[in-house]
Amino acid sequence: VPGVPVPVEAGDGAMCTPLLPQDEQVDVLERLDFVLRNIAELRKEVEELRNSLQHLAAEIVGEVRSHLEETQKVTRRRRFPFPRERSDSTGSSSIYFTASSGAANTDDGESEGGYTTANAESDYDRESERESEEGEDEVSCETVRTARRDSLDLVNEDETHLILDSSLEEGLGQLLQQADRLHNGDEQEKREGFQLLLNNKLAYADQKDFLWRLARAHSDMCETTEDTDEKRSYASDGKEELEVALQKWDQSAECHQWYAILCGQLSEHESIQKRIQTGYVFKEHIDKAIELKPEDPKSYYLLGRWCYQVSHLGWLEKKTASALFEAPPTATVQDALQNFLRVEELSPGFSKAGRIYIAKCYRDLGNNSAADLWMNLASELPVNTKEDAESERELEEMQSV
């Protein structure tokens, strides 16, 4: 620590005295050590990102090459004309109905979860095999007719699509109701709900209401498990599901809301720089969710949490945010309180944790009587979530003060 020479009465020399007291010196050294550790972490993350990008580039090249090869094969197969017409098929010797699309697929292969009625032989084989091939075609067509009669009892192809779509919608509705029930249950039921949605992903992966519930189930599993790597994996996978969904359904409040939640869960296992960066993303998607669905209390609760955390950022976090971004995140305890009170306005008793946060806000603002009132109101609500349990411990500490 630098010092300044101070003349002494005895003698012509000078002695150096520190500019800062010892306790402040220790504080400065601790802060410098913290900054150095973060710089080391940042350097390591940059190196990991560079390696990941190289690996990703190699994967993209491989996928493009594979796709081009498959496209060329399909083009060669479709180059030959079909000499016969079939009154009960869609014009191909390989037909299958998939549970996911409910439509005929004209590519060769196996159906995932549907009815396979494929004939391996093509119509452009040698003339000497025509008789055998016609027999196989009759079997194939009869299989298609049997599947239609047994499963849908249809008259024509147009009605096939209508009835199949109706059947899928009915099945999806029942599935979503069951998923919602399991989501509101205990940890074992949450696991069952997660597995249920995974088992039906092939059938309903193109349905908005299914996808955001699947992402929500990933969030449930992230809260349920205690293993750090599993937490990160569940949060990352759920986030990826919604990144795909938001490309198609940008006007879905639920997709934005659960994307923000999963971003927050993933940031818990990242460095301070990534946590600050994720904070901007979180705020952006919660604001969008509120814009699309202004009567949802959960979005206001999440925004209140964000405001409260930002209002309590430490000195180093604020300096890091200022260094990384032109406009650091800003929010006050009053902002947080307004959002939590909005939750109570829309849904009184929405959560035990919400009322505890209201009490904490009032205490931070110096209104102890209002804080005591909301602590008493919070104590009346049961513990329904893991967050409620954690907040109840804070409530006991507040009441003991």
PDB file of C-alpha atoms in Angstrom, residues 140-394:
ATOM      1  CA  SER A 140     -50.275 -53.171 -48.995  1.00  0.00           C
ATOM      2  CA  CYS A 141     -53.465 -51.485 -50.167  1.00  0.00           C
ATOM      3  CA  GLU A 142     -55.590 -53.890 -48.150  1.00  0.00           C
ATOM      4  CA  THR A 143     -53.489 -53.035 -45.067  1.00  0.00           C
ATOM      5  CA  VAL A 144     -54.180 -49.361 -45.636  1.00  0.00           C
ATOM      6  CA  ARG A 145     -57.882 -49.984 -46.034  1.00  0.00           C
ATOM      7  CA  THR A 146     -57.976 -52.134 -42.886  1.00  0.00           C
ATOM      8  CA  ALA A 147     -56.130 -49.489 -40.864  1.00  0.00           C
ATOM      9  CA  ARG A 148     -58.536 -46.830 -42.044  1.00  0.00           C
ATOM     10  CA  ARG A 149     -61.622 -48.913 -41.224  1.00  0.00           C
ATOM     11  CA  ASP A 150     -60.369 -50.087 -37.836  1.00  0.00           C
ATOM     12  CA  SER A 151     -58.950 -46.793 -36.577  1.00  0.00           C
ATOM     13  CA  LEU A 152     -61.046 -44.059 -38.157  1.00  0.00           C
ATOM     14  CA  ASP A 153     -63.866 -45.654 -40.209  1.00  0.00           C
ATOM     15  CA  LEU A 154     -63.422 -43.157 -43.024  1.00  0.00           C
ATOM     16  CA  VAL A 155     -65.055 -42.626 -46.380  1.00  0.00           C
ATOM     17  CA  ASN A 156     -62.500 -40.504 -48.249  1.00  0.00           C
ATOM     18  CA  GLU A 157     -59.097 -38.865 -47.752  1.00  0.00           C
ATOM     19  CA  ASP A 158     -60.466 -35.400 -46.885  1.00  0.00           C
ATOM     20  CA  GLU A 159     -62.485 -36.871 -44.043  1.00  0.00           C
ATOM     21  CA  THR A 160     -59.361 -38.774 -42.967  1.00  0.00           C
ATOM     22  CA  HIS A 161     -57.525 -35.539 -42.211  1.00  0.00           C
ATOM     23  CA  LEU A 162     -60.503 -33.935 -40.468  1.00  0.00           C
ATOM     24  CA  ILE A 163     -61.251 -36.875 -38.191  1.00  0.00           C
ATOM     25  CA  LEU A 164     -57.595 -37.560 -37.428  1.00  0.00           C
ATOM     26  CA  ASP A 165     -57.011 -33.910 -36.525  1.00  0.00           C
ATOM     27  CA  SER A 166     -60.044 -34.004 -34.252  1.00  0.00           C
ATOM     28  CA  SER A 167     -58.761 -37.172 -32.595  1.00  0.00           C
ATOM     29  CA  LEU A 168     -55.329 -35.624 -32.034  1.00  0.00           C
ATOM     30  CA  GLU A 169     -56.841 -32.480 -30.543  1.00  0.00           C
ATOM     31  CA  GLU A 170     -58.958 -34.524 -28.133  1.00  0.00           C
ATOM     32  CA  GLY A 171     -55.937 -36.576 -27.100  1.00  0.00           C
ATOM     33  CA  LEU A 172     -53.849 -33.435 -26.670  1.00  0.00           C
ATOM     34  CA  GLY A 173     -56.475 -31.825 -24.461  1.00  0.00           C
ATOM     35  CA  GLN A 174     -56.545 -34.824 -22.126  1.00  0.00           C
ATOM     36  CA  LEU A 175     -52.748 -34.959 -22.079  1.00  0.00           C
ATOM     37  CA  LEU A 176     -52.420 -31.272 -21.146  1.00  0.00           C
ATOM     38  CA  GLN A 177     -54.962 -31.604 -18.341  1.00  0.00           C
ATOM     39  CA  GLN A 178     -53.037 -34.523 -16.890  1.00  0.00           C
ATOM     40  CA  ALA A 179     -49.734 -32.637 -17.243  1.00  0.00           C
ATOM     41  CA  ASP A 180     -51.167 -29.615 -15.393  1.00  0.00           C
ATOM     42  CA  ARG A 181     -52.411 -31.840 -12.579  1.00  0.00           C
ATOM     43  CA  LEU A 182     -49.045 -33.549 -12.185  1.00  0.00           C
ATOM     44  CA  HIS A 183     -47.219 -30.200 -12.312  1.00  0.00           C
ATOM     45  CA  ASN A 184     -49.181 -29.047  -9.262  1.00  0.00           C
ATOM     46  CA  GLY A 185     -48.403 -32.234  -7.339  1.00  0.00           C
ATOM     47  CA  ASP A 186     -45.451 -33.384  -5.271  1.00  0.00           C
ATOM     48  CA  GLU A 187     -41.966 -34.208  -6.555  1.00  0.00           C
ATOM     49  CA  GLN A 188     -42.901 -37.735  -7.633  1.00  0.00           C
ATOM     50  CA  GLU A 189     -45.882 -36.443  -9.620  1.00  0.00           C
ATOM     51  CA  LYS A 190     -43.699 -33.808 -11.257  1.00  0.00           C
ATOM     52  CA  ARG A 191     -41.345 -36.577 -12.399  1.00  0.00           C
ATOM     53  CA  GLU A 192     -44.304 -38.530 -13.778  1.00  0.00           C
ATOM     54  CA  GLY A 193     -45.507 -35.448 -15.627  1.00  0.00           C
ATOM     55  CA  PHE A 194     -42.073 -34.897 -17.133  1.00  0.00           C
ATOM     56  CA  GLN A 195     -41.877 -38.501 -18.366  1.00  0.00           C
ATOM     57  CA  LEU A 196     -45.449 -38.324 -19.690  1.00  0.00           C
ATOM     58  CA  LEU A 197     -44.633 -35.302 -21.838  1.00  0.00           C
ATOM     59  CA  LEU A 198     -41.378 -36.825 -23.078  1.00  0.00           C
ATOM     60  CA  ASN A 199     -43.230 -39.968 -24.150  1.00  0.00           C
ATOM     61  CA  ASN A 200     -45.626 -37.878 -26.255  1.00  0.00           C
ATOM     62  CA  LYS A 201     -43.125 -35.468 -27.743  1.00  0.00           C
ATOM     63  CA  LEU A 202     -43.075 -37.150 -31.160  1.00  0.00           C
ATOM     64  CA  ALA A 203     -46.834 -36.845 -31.459  1.00  0.00           C
ATOM     65  CA  TYR A 204     -47.251 -33.238 -30.301  1.00  0.00           C
ATOM     66  CA  ALA A 205     -43.889 -31.525 -30.823  1.00  0.00           C
ATOM     67  CA  ASP A 206     -45.520 -29.053 -33.209  1.00  0.00           C
ATOM     68  CA  GLN A 207     -48.126 -27.901 -30.672  1.00  0.00           C
ATOM     69  CA  LYS A 208     -47.500 -24.662 -28.785  1.00  0.00           C
ATOM     70  CA  ASP A 209     -49.379 -25.602 -25.609  1.00  0.00           C
ATOM     71  CA  PHE A 210     -47.510 -28.895 -25.457  1.00  0.00           C
ATOM     72  CA  LEU A 211     -44.054 -27.367 -25.922  1.00  0.00           C
ATOM     73  CA  TRP A 212     -44.251 -24.751 -23.186  1.00  0.00           C
ATOM     74  CA  ARG A 213     -45.545 -27.390 -20.785  1.00  0.00           C
ATOM     75  CA  LEU A 214     -42.625 -29.623 -21.726  1.00  0.00           C
ATOM     76  CA  ALA A 215     -40.281 -26.714 -20.954  1.00  0.00           C
ATOM     77  CA  ARG A 216     -42.134 -26.179 -17.660  1.00  0.00           C
ATOM     78  CA  ALA A 217     -41.567 -29.843 -16.825  1.00  0.00           C
ATOM     79  CA  HIS A 218     -37.841 -29.344 -17.410  1.00  0.00           C
ATOM     80  CA  SER A 219     -38.009 -26.472 -14.917  1.00  0.00           C
ATOM     81  CA  ASP A 220     -39.772 -28.753 -12.426  1.00  0.00           C
ATOM     82  CA  MET A 221     -37.034 -31.355 -12.783  1.00  0.00           C
ATOM     83  CA  CYS A 222     -34.390 -28.655 -12.320  1.00  0.00           C
ATOM     84  CA  GLU A 223     -35.971 -27.764  -8.969  1.00  0.00           C
ATOM     85  CA  THR A 224     -36.479 -31.389  -7.956  1.00  0.00           C
ATOM     86  CA  THR A 225     -32.957 -32.711  -8.426  1.00  0.00           C
ATOM     87  CA  GLU A 226     -30.112 -31.877  -6.074  1.00  0.00           C
ATOM     88  CA  ASP A 227     -27.273 -32.646  -8.498  1.00  0.00           C
ATOM     89  CA  THR A 228     -25.739 -29.464  -9.954  1.00  0.00           C
ATOM     90  CA  ASP A 229     -24.945 -30.989 -13.349  1.00  0.00           C
ATOM     91  CA  GLU A 230     -28.478 -32.339 -13.677  1.00  0.00           C
ATOM     92  CA  LYS A 231     -29.926 -28.964 -12.741  1.00  0.00           C
ATOM     93  CA  ARG A 232     -27.875 -27.287 -15.455  1.00  0.00           C
ATOM     94  CA  SER A 233     -28.816 -29.973 -17.983  1.00  0.00           C
ATOM     95  CA  TYR A 234     -32.568 -29.759 -17.324  1.00  0.00           C
ATOM     96  CA  ALA A 235     -32.562 -25.963 -17.478  1.00  0.00           C
ATOM     97  CA  SER A 236     -30.509 -25.934 -20.675  1.00  0.00           C
ATOM     98  CA  ASP A 237     -32.704 -28.515 -22.421  1.00  0.00           C
ATOM     99  CA  GLY A 238     -35.907 -26.711 -21.462  1.00  0.00           C
ATOM    100  CA  LYS A 239     -34.472 -23.408 -22.666  1.00  0.00           C
ATOM    101  CA  GLU A 240     -33.597 -24.978 -26.026  1.00  0.00           C
ATOM    102  CA  GLU A 241     -37.152 -26.306 -26.403  1.00  0.00           C
ATOM    103  CA  LEU A 242     -38.533 -22.791 -25.998  1.00  0.00           C
ATOM    104  CA  GLU A 243     -35.958 -21.211 -28.295  1.00  0.00           C
ATOM    105  CA  VAL A 244     -37.455 -23.350 -31.049  1.00  0.00           C
ATOM    106  CA  ALA A 245     -41.012 -22.578 -29.943  1.00  0.00           C
ATOM    107  CA  LEU A 246     -40.467 -18.809 -29.834  1.00  0.00           C
ATOM    108  CA  GLN A 247     -39.346 -18.815 -33.457  1.00  0.00           C
ATOM    109  CA  LYS A 248     -42.882 -19.882 -34.367  1.00  0.00           C
ATOM    110  CA  TRP A 249     -44.993 -18.574 -31.482  1.00  0.00           C
ATOM    111  CA  ASP A 250     -43.489 -15.257 -30.489  1.00  0.00           C
ATOM    112  CA  GLN A 251     -46.916 -14.096 -29.324  1.00  0.00           C
ATOM    113  CA  SER A 252     -47.250 -16.759 -26.627  1.00  0.00           C
ATOM    114  CA  ALA A 253     -47.096 -15.300 -23.114  1.00  0.00           C
ATOM    115  CA  GLU A 254     -46.416 -18.714 -21.587  1.00  0.00           C
ATOM    116  CA  CYS A 255     -43.456 -19.356 -23.897  1.00  0.00           C
ATOM    117  CA  HIS A 256     -41.882 -16.029 -22.913  1.00  0.00           C
ATOM    118  CA  GLN A 257     -42.614 -16.554 -19.219  1.00  0.00           C
ATOM    119  CA  TRP A 258     -41.077 -20.010 -18.964  1.00  0.00           C
ATOM    120  CA  TYR A 259     -38.151 -19.018 -21.152  1.00  0.00           C
ATOM    121  CA  ALA A 260     -37.352 -16.300 -18.607  1.00  0.00           C
ATOM    122  CA  ILE A 261     -37.690 -18.763 -15.717  1.00  0.00           C
ATOM    123  CA  LEU A 262     -35.365 -21.310 -17.322  1.00  0.00           C
ATOM    124  CA  CYS A 263     -32.833 -18.587 -18.127  1.00  0.00           C
ATOM    125  CA  GLY A 264     -32.868 -17.630 -14.459  1.00  0.00           C
ATOM    126  CA  GLN A 265     -32.417 -21.229 -13.328  1.00  0.00           C
ATOM    127  CA  LEU A 266     -29.527 -21.741 -15.733  1.00  0.00           C
ATOM    128  CA  SER A 267     -27.792 -18.532 -14.621  1.00  0.00           C
ATOM    129  CA  GLU A 268     -27.601 -19.798 -11.040  1.00  0.00           C
ATOM    130  CA  HIS A 269     -24.730 -22.042 -12.135  1.00  0.00           C
ATOM    131  CA  GLU A 270     -22.814 -19.451 -14.162  1.00  0.00           C
ATOM    132  CA  SER A 271     -20.349 -16.642 -13.536  1.00  0.00           C
ATOM    133  CA  ILE A 272     -21.287 -13.156 -12.392  1.00  0.00           C
ATOM    134  CA  GLN A 273     -20.902 -11.793 -15.929  1.00  0.00           C
ATOM    135  CA  LYS A 274     -23.346 -14.318 -17.375  1.00  0.00           C
ATOM    136  CA  ARG A 275     -25.772 -13.781 -14.516  1.00  0.00           C
ATOM    137  CA  ILE A 276     -25.867 -10.062 -15.230  1.00  0.00           C
ATOM    138  CA  GLN A 277     -26.276 -10.687 -18.949  1.00  0.00           C
ATOM    139  CA  THR A 278     -29.076 -13.185 -18.273  1.00  0.00           C
ATOM    140  CA  GLY A 279     -30.797 -10.548 -16.152  1.00  0.00           C
ATOM    141  CA  TYR A 280     -31.389  -8.439 -19.241  1.00  0.00           C
ATOM    142  CA  VAL A 281     -32.813 -11.417 -21.137  1.00  0.00           C
ATOM    143  CA  PHE A 282     -35.021 -12.343 -18.167  1.00  0.00           C
ATOM    144  CA  LYS A 283     -36.457  -8.807 -17.934  1.00  0.00           C
ATOM    145  CA  GLU A 284     -37.078  -8.638 -21.690  1.00  0.00           C
ATOM    146  CA  HIS A 285     -39.132 -11.838 -21.789  1.00  0.00           C
ATOM    147  CA  ILE A 286     -41.081 -11.124 -18.601  1.00  0.00           C
ATOM    148  CA  ASP A 287     -42.040  -7.701 -19.964  1.00  0.00           C
ATOM    149  CA  LYS A 288     -43.199  -9.400 -23.165  1.00  0.00           C
ATOM    150  CA  ALA A 289     -45.223 -11.960 -21.215  1.00  0.00           C
ATOM    151  CA  ILE A 290     -46.960  -9.173 -19.277  1.00  0.00           C
ATOM    152  CA  GLU A 291     -47.678  -7.302 -22.500  1.00  0.00           C
ATOM    153  CA  LEU A 292     -49.290 -10.402 -24.035  1.00  0.00           C
ATOM    154  CA  LYS A 293     -51.124 -11.525 -20.880  1.00  0.00           C
ATOM    155  CA  PRO A 294     -51.463  -8.612 -18.435  1.00  0.00           C
ATOM    156  CA  GLU A 295     -53.710 -10.472 -16.004  1.00  0.00           C
ATOM    157  CA  ASP A 296     -51.265 -13.271 -15.151  1.00  0.00           C
ATOM    158  CA  PRO A 297     -50.067 -12.795 -11.529  1.00  0.00           C
ATOM    159  CA  LYS A 298     -47.056 -15.097 -11.986  1.00  0.00           C
ATOM    160  CA  SER A 299     -45.388 -12.696 -14.431  1.00  0.00           C
ATOM    161  CA  TYR A 300     -45.735  -9.787 -11.991  1.00  0.00           C
ATOM    162  CA  TYR A 301     -44.320 -11.963  -9.216  1.00  0.00           C
ATOM    163  CA  LEU A 302     -41.282 -12.805 -11.354  1.00  0.00           C
ATOM    164  CA  LEU A 303     -40.805  -9.150 -12.276  1.00  0.00           C
ATOM    165  CA  GLY A 304     -41.019  -8.227  -8.596  1.00  0.00           C
ATOM    166  CA  ARG A 305     -38.314 -10.766  -7.798  1.00  0.00           C
ATOM    167  CA  TRP A 306     -36.104  -9.287 -10.517  1.00  0.00           C
ATOM    168  CA  CYS A 307     -36.600  -5.722  -9.253  1.00  0.00           C
ATOM    169  CA  TYR A 308     -35.840  -6.731  -5.678  1.00  0.00           C
ATOM    170  CA  GLN A 309     -32.633  -8.521  -6.630  1.00  0.00           C
ATOM    171  CA  VAL A 310     -31.451  -5.644  -8.835  1.00  0.00           C
ATOM    172  CA  SER A 311     -32.148  -3.139  -6.053  1.00  0.00           C
ATOM    173  CA  HIS A 312     -29.863  -5.173  -3.763  1.00  0.00           C
ATOM    174  CA  LEU A 313     -26.930  -5.639  -6.151  1.00  0.00           C
ATOM    175  CA  GLY A 314     -23.554  -5.328  -4.436  1.00  0.00           C
ATOM    176  CA  TRP A 315     -20.879  -2.801  -5.247  1.00  0.00           C
ATOM    177  CA  LEU A 316     -18.837  -5.216  -7.371  1.00  0.00           C
ATOM    178  CA  GLU A 317     -21.878  -6.444  -9.316  1.00  0.00           C
ATOM    179  CA  LYS A 318     -22.869  -2.867 -10.139  1.00  0.00           C
ATOM    180  CA  LYS A 319     -19.346  -2.029 -11.282  1.00  0.00           C
ATOM    181  CA  THR A 320     -19.215  -5.188 -13.410  1.00  0.00           C
ATOM    182  CA  ALA A 321     -22.570  -4.355 -15.003  1.00  0.00           C
ATOM    183  CA  SER A 322     -21.407  -0.804 -15.734  1.00  0.00           C
ATOM    184  CA  ALA A 323     -18.242  -2.131 -17.354  1.00  0.00           C
ATOM    185  CA  LEU A 324     -20.026  -4.718 -19.508  1.00  0.00           C
ATOM    186  CA  PHE A 325     -23.105  -2.762 -20.559  1.00  0.00           C
ATOM    187  CA  GLU A 326     -23.796   0.833 -21.524  1.00  0.00           C
ATOM    188  CA  ALA A 327     -26.942   0.909 -19.404  1.00  0.00           C
ATOM    189  CA  PRO A 328     -26.718  -1.235 -16.243  1.00  0.00           C
ATOM    190  CA  PRO A 329     -29.981  -2.693 -14.901  1.00  0.00           C
ATOM    191  CA  THR A 330     -31.806  -0.389 -12.526  1.00  0.00           C
ATOM    192  CA  ALA A 331     -34.722  -1.029 -10.191  1.00  0.00           C
ATOM    193  CA  THR A 332     -35.775   0.045  -6.712  1.00  0.00           C
ATOM    194  CA  VAL A 333     -37.407  -1.627  -3.756  1.00  0.00           C
ATOM    195  CA  GLN A 334     -40.477   0.506  -4.506  1.00  0.00           C
ATOM    196  CA  ASP A 335     -40.629  -1.023  -8.011  1.00  0.00           C
ATOM    197  CA  ALA A 336     -40.498  -4.499  -6.515  1.00  0.00           C
ATOM    198  CA  LEU A 337     -43.218  -3.651  -3.980  1.00  0.00           C
ATOM    199  CA  GLN A 338     -45.575  -2.371  -6.679  1.00  0.00           C
ATOM    200  CA  ASN A 339     -45.251  -5.620  -8.643  1.00  0.00           C
ATOM    201  CA  PHE A 340     -45.804  -7.811  -5.567  1.00  0.00           C
ATOM    202  CA  LEU A 341     -48.871  -5.774  -4.607  1.00  0.00           C
ATOM    203  CA  ARG A 342     -50.152  -6.182  -8.175  1.00  0.00           C
ATOM    204  CA  VAL A 343     -49.911  -9.957  -7.671  1.00  0.00           C
ATOM    205  CA  GLU A 344     -52.109  -9.721  -4.581  1.00  0.00           C
ATOM    206  CA  GLU A 345     -54.547  -7.521  -6.478  1.00  0.00           C
ATOM    207  CA  LEU A 346     -54.922 -10.066  -9.292  1.00  0.00           C
ATOM    208  CA  SER A 347     -54.820 -13.182  -7.096  1.00  0.00           C
ATOM    209  CA  PRO A 348     -54.997 -12.677  -3.304  1.00  0.00           C
ATOM    210  CA  GLY A 349     -52.829 -15.244  -1.529  1.00  0.00           C
ATOM    211  CA  PHE A 350     -51.074 -16.191  -4.776  1.00  0.00           C
ATOM    212  CA  SER A 351     -48.046 -17.447  -2.873  1.00  0.00           C
ATOM    213  CA  LYS A 352     -46.523 -17.435   0.580  1.00  0.00           C
ATOM    214  CA  ALA A 353     -43.210 -16.241  -0.863  1.00  0.00           C
ATOM    215  CA  GLY A 354     -44.928 -13.263  -2.504  1.00  0.00           C
ATOM    216  CA  ARG A 355     -46.327 -11.992   0.790  1.00  0.00           C
ATOM    217  CA  ILE A 356     -42.961 -12.452   2.495  1.00  0.00           C
ATOM    218  CA  TYR A 357     -41.366 -10.338  -0.217  1.00  0.00           C
ATOM    219  CA  ILE A 358     -43.941  -7.624   0.421  1.00  0.00           C
ATOM    220  CA  ALA A 359     -42.973  -7.665   4.104  1.00  0.00           C
ATOM    221  CA  LYS A 360     -39.278  -7.451   3.179  1.00  0.00           C
ATOM    222  CA  CYS A 361     -39.940  -4.488   0.891  1.00  0.00           C
ATOM    223  CA  TYR A 362     -41.844  -2.602   3.596  1.00  0.00           C
ATOM    224  CA  ARG A 363     -39.088  -3.313   6.098  1.00  0.00           C
ATOM    225  CA  ASP A 364     -36.459  -2.036   3.647  1.00  0.00           C
ATOM    226  CA  LEU A 365     -38.546   1.116   3.192  1.00  0.00           C
ATOM    227  CA  GLY A 366     -38.781   1.637   6.955  1.00  0.00           C
ATOM    228  CA  ASN A 367     -42.493   0.842   7.311  1.00  0.00           C
ATOM    229  CA  ASN A 368     -42.277  -1.756  10.098  1.00  0.00           C
ATOM    230  CA  SER A 369     -45.998  -1.807  10.886  1.00  0.00           C
ATOM    231  CA  ALA A 370     -46.873  -2.741   7.293  1.00  0.00           C
ATOM    232  CA  ALA A 371     -44.044  -5.297   7.307  1.00  0.00           C
ATOM    233  CA  ASP A 372     -45.471  -6.952  10.440  1.00  0.00           C
ATOM    234  CA  LEU A 373     -48.933  -7.024   8.866  1.00  0.00           C
ATOM    235  CA  TRP A 374     -47.715  -8.833   5.758  1.00  0.00           C
ATOM    236  CA  MET A 375     -45.613 -11.242   7.805  1.00  0.00           C
ATOM    237  CA  ASN A 376     -48.769 -12.252   9.662  1.00  0.00           C
ATOM    238  CA  LEU A 377     -50.668 -12.602   6.376  1.00  0.00           C
ATOM    239  CA  ALA A 378     -47.855 -14.744   4.966  1.00  0.00           C
ATOM    240  CA  SER A 379     -47.883 -17.052   7.979  1.00  0.00           C
ATOM    241  CA  GLU A 380     -51.530 -17.897   7.215  1.00  0.00           C
ATOM    242  CA  LEU A 381     -50.673 -19.453   3.845  1.00  0.00           C
ATOM    243  CA  PRO A 382     -49.456 -23.053   3.451  1.00  0.00           C
ATOM    244  CA  VAL A 383     -46.085 -24.025   1.999  1.00  0.00           C
ATOM    245  CA  ASN A 384     -46.806 -25.214  -1.558  1.00  0.00           C
ATOM    246  CA  THR A 385     -43.469 -24.830  -3.307  1.00  0.00           C
ATOM    247  CA  LYS A 386     -39.768 -25.127  -2.602  1.00  0.00           C
ATOM    248  CA  GLU A 387     -39.557 -21.348  -2.827  1.00  0.00           C
ATOM    249  CA  ASP A 388     -42.268 -21.026  -0.184  1.00  0.00           C
ATOM    250  CA  ALA A 389     -40.217 -23.241   2.129  1.00  0.00           C
ATOM    251  CA  GLU A 390     -37.112 -21.120   1.644  1.00  0.00           C
ATOM    252  CA  SER A 391     -39.078 -17.918   2.192  1.00  0.00           C
ATOM    253  CA  GLU A 392     -40.611 -19.301   5.383  1.00  0.00           C
ATOM    254  CA  ARG A 393     -37.138 -19.590   6.901  1.00  0.00           C
ATOM    255  CA  GLU A 394     -36.604 -15.914   6.086  1.00  0.00           C
TER     256      GLU A 394
END
